[in-house]
PDB file of C-alpha atoms in Angstrom:
ATOM      1  CA  MET A 806      56.239 182.529  82.294  1.00 46.00           C
ATOM      2  CA  GLU A 807      57.367 185.501  80.240  1.00 62.00           C
ATOM      3  CA  ASN A 808      59.755 185.219  77.347  1.00 75.00           C
ATOM      4  CA  PHE A 809      63.251 186.585  77.893  1.00 86.00           C
ATOM      5  CA  PHE A 810      63.208 188.397  74.553  1.00 88.00           C
ATOM      6  CA  GLU A 811      60.796 191.231  73.797  1.00 89.00           C
ATOM      7  CA  SER A 812      60.886 190.403  70.083  1.00 92.00           C
ATOM      8  CA  SER A 813      61.959 187.671  67.691  1.00 95.00           C
ATOM      9  CA  LEU A 814      64.802 189.997  66.622  1.00 97.00           C
ATOM     10  CA  VAL A 815      67.559 191.419  68.791  1.00 97.00           C
ATOM     11  CA  SER A 816      69.937 194.195  67.808  1.00 97.00           C
ATOM     12  CA  VAL A 817      73.697 193.863  67.859  1.00 97.00           C
ATOM     13  CA  SER A 818      73.836 196.436  70.665  1.00 96.00           C
ATOM     14  CA  TRP A 819      71.377 194.354  72.718  1.00 96.00           C
ATOM     15  CA  LEU A 820      73.493 191.237  72.181  1.00 97.00           C
ATOM     16  CA  HIS A 821      76.699 193.072  73.064  1.00 97.00           C
ATOM     17  CA  GLU A 822      75.113 194.292  76.327  1.00 96.00           C
ATOM     18  CA  HIS A 823      73.943 190.766  77.268  1.00 96.00           C
ATOM     19  CA  LEU A 824      77.007 188.699  76.259  1.00 96.00           C
ATOM     20  CA  GLN A 825      77.819 187.857  79.888  1.00 95.00           C
ATOM     21  CA  ASN A 826      74.371 186.412  80.670  1.00 95.00           C
ATOM     22  CA  GLU A 827      75.129 182.853  81.787  1.00 94.00           C
ATOM     23  CA  ASP A 828      71.914 181.481  80.226  1.00 95.00           C
ATOM     24  CA  LEU A 829      72.649 183.040  76.838  1.00 97.00           C
ATOM     25  CA  VAL A 830      73.677 180.679  74.039  1.00 98.00           C
ATOM     26  CA  ILE A 831      74.817 182.218  70.751  1.00 98.00           C
ATOM     27  CA  LEU A 832      74.576 180.095  67.630  1.00 98.00           C
ATOM     28  CA  ASP A 833      76.146 180.537  64.206  1.00 96.00           C
ATOM     29  CA  ALA A 834      73.767 178.777  61.819  1.00 96.00           C
ATOM     30  CA  THR A 835      75.584 179.623  58.594  1.00 91.00           C
ATOM     31  CA  ILE A 836      74.964 177.357  55.619  1.00 86.00           C
ATOM     32  CA  PRO A 837      76.050 177.869  52.026  1.00 77.00           C
ATOM     33  CA  LYS A 838      73.608 179.564  49.690  1.00 75.00           C
ATOM     34  CA  VAL A 839      71.655 177.187  47.488  1.00 71.00           C
ATOM     35  CA  VAL A 840      73.888 178.308  44.645  1.00 68.00           C
ATOM     36  CA  GLY A 841      77.443 178.482  45.891  1.00 63.00           C
ATOM     37  CA  ASN A 842      79.630 176.957  48.526  1.00 63.00           C
ATOM     38  CA  MET A 843      81.302 177.846  51.814  1.00 63.00           C
ATOM     39  CA  ARG A 844      83.972 179.842  49.979  1.00 66.00           C
ATOM     40  CA  ASP A 845      81.194 182.277  49.038  1.00 66.00           C
ATOM     41  CA  ILE A 846      80.411 183.031  52.682  1.00 68.00           C
ATOM     42  CA  PRO A 847      82.024 186.222  53.966  1.00 69.00           C
ATOM     43  CA  PHE A 848      83.974 186.342  57.228  1.00 67.00           C
ATOM     44  CA  PRO A 849      84.808 182.616  57.415  1.00 70.00           C
ATOM     45  CA  ASP A 850      87.110 182.931  60.433  1.00 80.00           C
ATOM     46  CA  ILE A 851      85.217 185.515  62.470  1.00 88.00           C
ATOM     47  CA  GLN A 852      82.682 184.747  65.188  1.00 92.00           C
ATOM     48  CA  ILE A 853      80.802 186.655  67.832  1.00 96.00           C
ATOM     49  CA  PRO A 854      82.228 185.776  71.275  1.00 95.00           C
ATOM     50  CA  LYS A 855      80.806 182.638  72.935  1.00 95.00           C
ATOM     51  CA  THR A 856      79.447 181.339  69.606  1.00 97.00           C
ATOM     52  CA  ARG A 857      78.662 177.682  69.048  1.00 97.00           C
ATOM     53  CA  PHE A 858      78.111 176.264  65.561  1.00 96.00           C
ATOM     54  CA  PHE A 859      74.591 175.036  64.787  1.00 97.00           C
ATOM     55  CA  ASP A 860      75.137 172.462  62.032  1.00 95.00           C
ATOM     56  CA  ILE A 861      71.839 172.425  60.151  1.00 94.00           C
ATOM     57  CA  LYS A 862      73.058 170.005  57.497  1.00 91.00           C
ATOM     58  CA  LYS A 863      74.678 167.267  59.615  1.00 92.00           C
ATOM     59  CA  LYS A 864      73.320 167.558  63.172  1.00 95.00           C
ATOM     60  CA  PHE A 865      69.925 169.250  62.914  1.00 96.00           C
ATOM     61  CA  SER A 866      68.379 167.589  59.860  1.00 94.00           C
ATOM     62  CA  ASP A 867      66.707 164.290  59.199  1.00 94.00           C
ATOM     63  CA  THR A 868      69.641 162.798  57.320  1.00 90.00           C
ATOM     64  CA  GLU A 869      67.572 159.754  56.328  1.00 92.00           C
ATOM     65  CA  SER A 870      65.134 161.876  54.348  1.00 93.00           C
ATOM     66  CA  PRO A 871      65.714 162.082  50.582  1.00 93.00           C
ATOM     67  CA  LEU A 872      65.000 165.819  50.878  1.00 91.00           C
ATOM     68  CA  PRO A 873      67.659 168.185  52.190  1.00 86.00           C
ATOM     69  CA  ASN A 874      67.504 169.944  55.563  1.00 87.00           C
ATOM     70  CA  MET A 875      64.294 168.304  56.738  1.00 93.00           C
ATOM     71  CA  LEU A 876      63.350 168.936  60.373  1.00 95.00           C
ATOM     72  CA  PRO A 877      64.496 166.047  62.581  1.00 96.00           C
ATOM     73  CA  ASN A 878      62.155 164.460  65.092  1.00 96.00           C
ATOM     74  CA  ALA A 879      61.894 166.011  68.551  1.00 96.00           C
ATOM     75  CA  ALA A 880      64.102 163.411  70.254  1.00 96.00           C
ATOM     76  CA  HIS A 881      66.918 163.882  67.724  1.00 96.00           C
ATOM     77  CA  PHE A 882      66.641 167.671  67.957  1.00 97.00           C
ATOM     78  CA  SER A 883      66.718 167.560  71.748  1.00 97.00           C
ATOM     79  CA  VAL A 884      69.840 165.367  71.885  1.00 97.00           C
ATOM     80  CA  ALA A 885      71.657 167.562  69.346  1.00 97.00           C
ATOM     81  CA  ALA A 886      70.639 170.764  71.195  1.00 98.00           C
ATOM     82  CA  GLN A 887      71.788 169.338  74.527  1.00 97.00           C
ATOM     83  CA  ALA A 888      75.141 168.459  72.931  1.00 97.00           C
ATOM     84  CA  LEU A 889      75.513 172.203  72.254  1.00 97.00           C
ATOM     85  CA  GLY A 890      74.727 172.970  75.903  1.00 97.00           C
ATOM     86  CA  ILE A 891      71.187 174.121  75.177  1.00 97.00           C
ATOM     87  CA  ASN A 892      68.452 173.245  77.660  1.00 95.00           C
ATOM     88  CA  GLN A 893      64.958 174.487  78.443  1.00 91.00           C
ATOM     89  CA  GLY A 894      66.338 177.449  80.402  1.00 93.00           C
ATOM     90  CA  SER A 895      68.694 178.595  77.657  1.00 96.00           C
ATOM     91  CA  LYS A 896      68.198 181.968  76.016  1.00 97.00           C
ATOM     92  CA  VAL A 897      69.276 181.472  72.406  1.00 98.00           C
ATOM     93  CA  VAL A 898      70.375 184.073  69.851  1.00 98.00           C
ATOM     94  CA  VAL A 899      71.047 182.770  66.359  1.00 98.00           C
ATOM     95  CA  TYR A 900      72.867 184.501  63.527  1.00 97.00           C
ATOM     96  CA  ASP A 901      74.553 183.685  60.250  1.00 95.00           C
ATOM     97  CA  ARG A 902      77.467 185.153  58.343  1.00 92.00           C
ATOM     98  CA  LEU A 903      75.330 186.187  55.374  1.00 90.00           C
ATOM     99  CA  GLY A 904      73.118 188.532  57.391  1.00 90.00           C
ATOM    100  CA  MET A 905      69.704 186.896  57.545  1.00 91.00           C
ATOM    101  CA  TYR A 906      69.837 183.776  55.407  1.00 92.00           C
ATOM    102  CA  SER A 907      69.679 180.611  57.507  1.00 94.00           C
ATOM    103  CA  SER A 908      69.201 182.053  60.997  1.00 97.00           C
ATOM    104  CA  PRO A 909      65.414 182.566  60.641  1.00 97.00           C
ATOM    105  CA  ARG A 910      65.064 178.869  59.805  1.00 96.00           C
ATOM    106  CA  VAL A 911      66.825 177.955  63.049  1.00 98.00           C
ATOM    107  CA  TRP A 912      64.485 180.306  64.938  1.00 98.00           C
ATOM    108  CA  TRP A 913      61.553 178.456  63.355  1.00 97.00           C
ATOM    109  CA  MET A 914      63.071 175.053  64.216  1.00 97.00           C
ATOM    110  CA  PHE A 915      63.359 175.967  67.903  1.00 97.00           C
ATOM    111  CA  LYS A 916      59.817 177.366  67.917  1.00 97.00           C
ATOM    112  CA  ALA A 917      58.540 174.163  66.244  1.00 97.00           C
ATOM    113  CA  MET A 918      60.220 172.189  69.041  1.00 97.00           C
ATOM    114  CA  GLY A 919      58.555 174.325  71.718  1.00 95.00           C
ATOM    115  CA  HIS A 920      61.517 176.477  72.777  1.00 95.00           C
ATOM    116  CA  LYS A 921      60.250 179.952  73.592  1.00 92.00           C
ATOM    117  CA  ASP A 922      63.438 181.920  74.330  1.00 96.00           C
ATOM    118  CA  ILE A 923      64.950 182.208  70.863  1.00 97.00           C
ATOM    119  CA  ALA A 924      65.742 185.313  68.812  1.00 98.00           C
ATOM    120  CA  VAL A 925      67.521 186.144  65.572  1.00 98.00           C
ATOM    121  CA  LEU A 926      70.345 188.686  65.507  1.00 98.00           C
ATOM    122  CA  ASP A 927      69.079 191.458  63.267  1.00 97.00           C
ATOM    123  CA  GLY A 928      71.523 191.727  60.365  1.00 96.00           C
ATOM    124  CA  GLY A 929      73.659 188.801  61.526  1.00 96.00           C
ATOM    125  CA  LEU A 930      77.443 188.928  61.589  1.00 95.00           C
ATOM    126  CA  PRO A 931      77.648 191.720  58.970  1.00 94.00           C
ATOM    127  CA  ALA A 932      75.656 194.017  61.299  1.00 96.00           C
ATOM    128  CA  TRP A 933      77.884 193.044  64.253  1.00 96.00           C
ATOM    129  CA  LEU A 934      81.012 193.941  62.280  1.00 94.00           C
ATOM    130  CA  GLU A 935      79.477 197.089  60.805  1.00 93.00           C
ATOM    131  CA  ILE A 936      79.400 198.772  64.214  1.00 92.00           C
ATOM    132  CA  GLY A 937      82.935 197.688  65.018  1.00 89.00           C
ATOM    133  CA  LEU A 938      82.310 194.776  67.345  1.00 86.00           C
TER     134      LEU A 938
END
């Protein structure tokens, strides 16, 4: 079975053209920078249409680990992904509000869990806004 995406990166124009695809799930995976807090994140109230929030810290981490943001086990990841409406047939595009800060980690997490149809929005929300979308 071929992957839906031709690359691990998709452009904002590609995403804009495919927004109505019923299998497409768009995730905002924004987390604060290591130094800083959520007030430091630009565009706090703006999202790309159809976006769901991918909560790395509270929903998609092993919260029992003494280390932050550790990858949860497959069962935990699967339950949390299904709660977001993500299944094996979902085509997932992930972005963050900083550009390309936390979204590549989410791409890696999905790949580690065996999900093939995942891509990162090249430039994230800043690139989306830069072209007036």
